[in-house]
Short mmCIF file of C-alpha atoms in Angstrom, two decimals:
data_model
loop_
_atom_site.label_atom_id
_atom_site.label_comp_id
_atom_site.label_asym_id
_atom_site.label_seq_id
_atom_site.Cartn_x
_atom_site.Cartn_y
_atom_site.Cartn_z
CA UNK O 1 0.00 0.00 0.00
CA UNK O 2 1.71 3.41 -1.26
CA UNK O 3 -0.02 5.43 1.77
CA UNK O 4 0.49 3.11 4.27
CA UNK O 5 2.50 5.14 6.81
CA UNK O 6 0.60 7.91 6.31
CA UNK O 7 -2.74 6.66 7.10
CA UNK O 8 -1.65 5.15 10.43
CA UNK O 9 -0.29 8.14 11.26
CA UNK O 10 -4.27 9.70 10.94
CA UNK O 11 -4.95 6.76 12.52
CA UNK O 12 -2.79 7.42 15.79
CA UNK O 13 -3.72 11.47 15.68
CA UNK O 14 -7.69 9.96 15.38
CA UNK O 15 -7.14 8.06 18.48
CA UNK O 16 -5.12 10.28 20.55
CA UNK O 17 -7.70 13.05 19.66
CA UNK O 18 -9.37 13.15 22.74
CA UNK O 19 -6.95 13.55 24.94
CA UNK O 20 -7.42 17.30 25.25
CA UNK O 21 -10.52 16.35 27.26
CA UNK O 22 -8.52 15.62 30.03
CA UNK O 23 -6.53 19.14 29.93
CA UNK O 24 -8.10 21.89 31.92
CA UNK O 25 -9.29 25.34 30.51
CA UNK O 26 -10.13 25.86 27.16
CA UNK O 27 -7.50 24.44 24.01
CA UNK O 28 -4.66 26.86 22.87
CA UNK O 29 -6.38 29.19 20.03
CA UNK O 30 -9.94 28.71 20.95
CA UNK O 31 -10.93 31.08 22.71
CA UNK O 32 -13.72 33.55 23.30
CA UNK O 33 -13.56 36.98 23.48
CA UNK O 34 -14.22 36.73 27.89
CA UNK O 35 -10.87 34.75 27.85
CA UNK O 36 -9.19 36.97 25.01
CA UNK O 37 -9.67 39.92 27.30
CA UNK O 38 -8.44 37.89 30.26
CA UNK O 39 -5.55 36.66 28.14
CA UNK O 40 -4.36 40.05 26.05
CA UNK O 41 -6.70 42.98 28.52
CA UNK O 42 -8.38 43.79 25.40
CA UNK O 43 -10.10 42.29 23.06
CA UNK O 44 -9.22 42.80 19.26
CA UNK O 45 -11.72 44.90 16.90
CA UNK O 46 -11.73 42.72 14.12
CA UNK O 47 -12.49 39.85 16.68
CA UNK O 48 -14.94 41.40 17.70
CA UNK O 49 -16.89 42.13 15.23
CA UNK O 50 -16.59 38.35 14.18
CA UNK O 51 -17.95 37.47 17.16
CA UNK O 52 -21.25 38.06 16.33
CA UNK O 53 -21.65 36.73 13.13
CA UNK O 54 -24.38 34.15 13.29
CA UNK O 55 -22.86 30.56 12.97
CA UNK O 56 -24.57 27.06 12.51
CA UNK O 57 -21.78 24.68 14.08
CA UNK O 58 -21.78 20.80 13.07
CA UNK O 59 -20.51 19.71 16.91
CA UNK O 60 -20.57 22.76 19.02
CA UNK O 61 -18.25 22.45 21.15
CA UNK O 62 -16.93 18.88 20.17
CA UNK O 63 -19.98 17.53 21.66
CA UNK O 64 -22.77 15.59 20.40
CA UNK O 65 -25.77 17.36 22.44
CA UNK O 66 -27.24 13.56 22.73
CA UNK O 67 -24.76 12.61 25.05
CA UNK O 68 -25.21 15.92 26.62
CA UNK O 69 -21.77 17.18 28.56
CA UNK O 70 -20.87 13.27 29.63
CA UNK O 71 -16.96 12.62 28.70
CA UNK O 72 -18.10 9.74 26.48
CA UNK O 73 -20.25 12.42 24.47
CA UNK O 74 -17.13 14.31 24.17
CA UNK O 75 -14.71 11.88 23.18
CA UNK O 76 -17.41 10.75 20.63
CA UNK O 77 -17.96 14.21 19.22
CA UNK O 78 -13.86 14.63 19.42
CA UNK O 79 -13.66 11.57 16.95
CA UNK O 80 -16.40 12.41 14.63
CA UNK O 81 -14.66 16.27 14.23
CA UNK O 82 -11.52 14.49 13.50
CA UNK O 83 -12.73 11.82 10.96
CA UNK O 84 -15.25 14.77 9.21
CA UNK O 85 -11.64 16.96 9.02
CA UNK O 86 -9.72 14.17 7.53
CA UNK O 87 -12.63 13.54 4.76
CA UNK O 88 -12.67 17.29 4.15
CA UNK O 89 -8.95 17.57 3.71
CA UNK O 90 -8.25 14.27 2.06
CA UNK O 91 -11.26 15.03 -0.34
CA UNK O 92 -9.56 18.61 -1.37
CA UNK O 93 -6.26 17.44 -1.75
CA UNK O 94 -7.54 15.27 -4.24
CA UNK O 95 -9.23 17.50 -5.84
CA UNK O 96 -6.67 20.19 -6.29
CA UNK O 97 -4.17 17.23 -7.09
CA UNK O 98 -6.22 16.32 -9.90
CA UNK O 99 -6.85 20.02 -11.54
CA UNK O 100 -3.04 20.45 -11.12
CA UNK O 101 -2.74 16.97 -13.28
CA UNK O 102 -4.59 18.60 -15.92
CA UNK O 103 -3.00 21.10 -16.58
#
């Protein structure tokens, strides 16, 4: 198989996903704008104008709102995000790959 070490590579970062469940606080680059202005003392204007853009998001907050906030609902919704991302990616590298053959 040509991608072999490759896809068990996605296969260990799939698994080892949730593991920022067990961290405390919220994951380095996600945050909102209470914790930017805890974090900086001010929040950014462009920031905060994003902030109220409405937003429909697949797994808010990594969660599937089934399982409510249990840690199994979490680590669920942790492996769906990362499986969905992988799809996403894989699907437009292909893509691009292939309208980069044609030419």
């Amino acid at each position: 198989m040509k991608y072999k070490k490759a896809l068990i590579g996605l296969i260990a970062l799939v698994v080892l996903c949730p593991l920022g469940l067990l961290a405390s606080g919220t994951a380095w680059g996600e945050w909102g704008l209470d914790e930017m202005l805890d974090i900086l003392g001010y929040v950014p204007q462009g920031l905060s104008k994003l902030a109220n853009i409405n937003h429909i998001a697949f797994l808010p907050d990594y969660s599937l709102p089934a399982f409510g906030e249990s840690l199994g609902g979490q680590a669920a919704g942790y492996y769906i995000s990362a499986i969905v991302g992988i799809i996403i990616i894989t699907a437009l590298a292909f893509g691009i790959g292939r309208i980069i053959a044609r030419k």
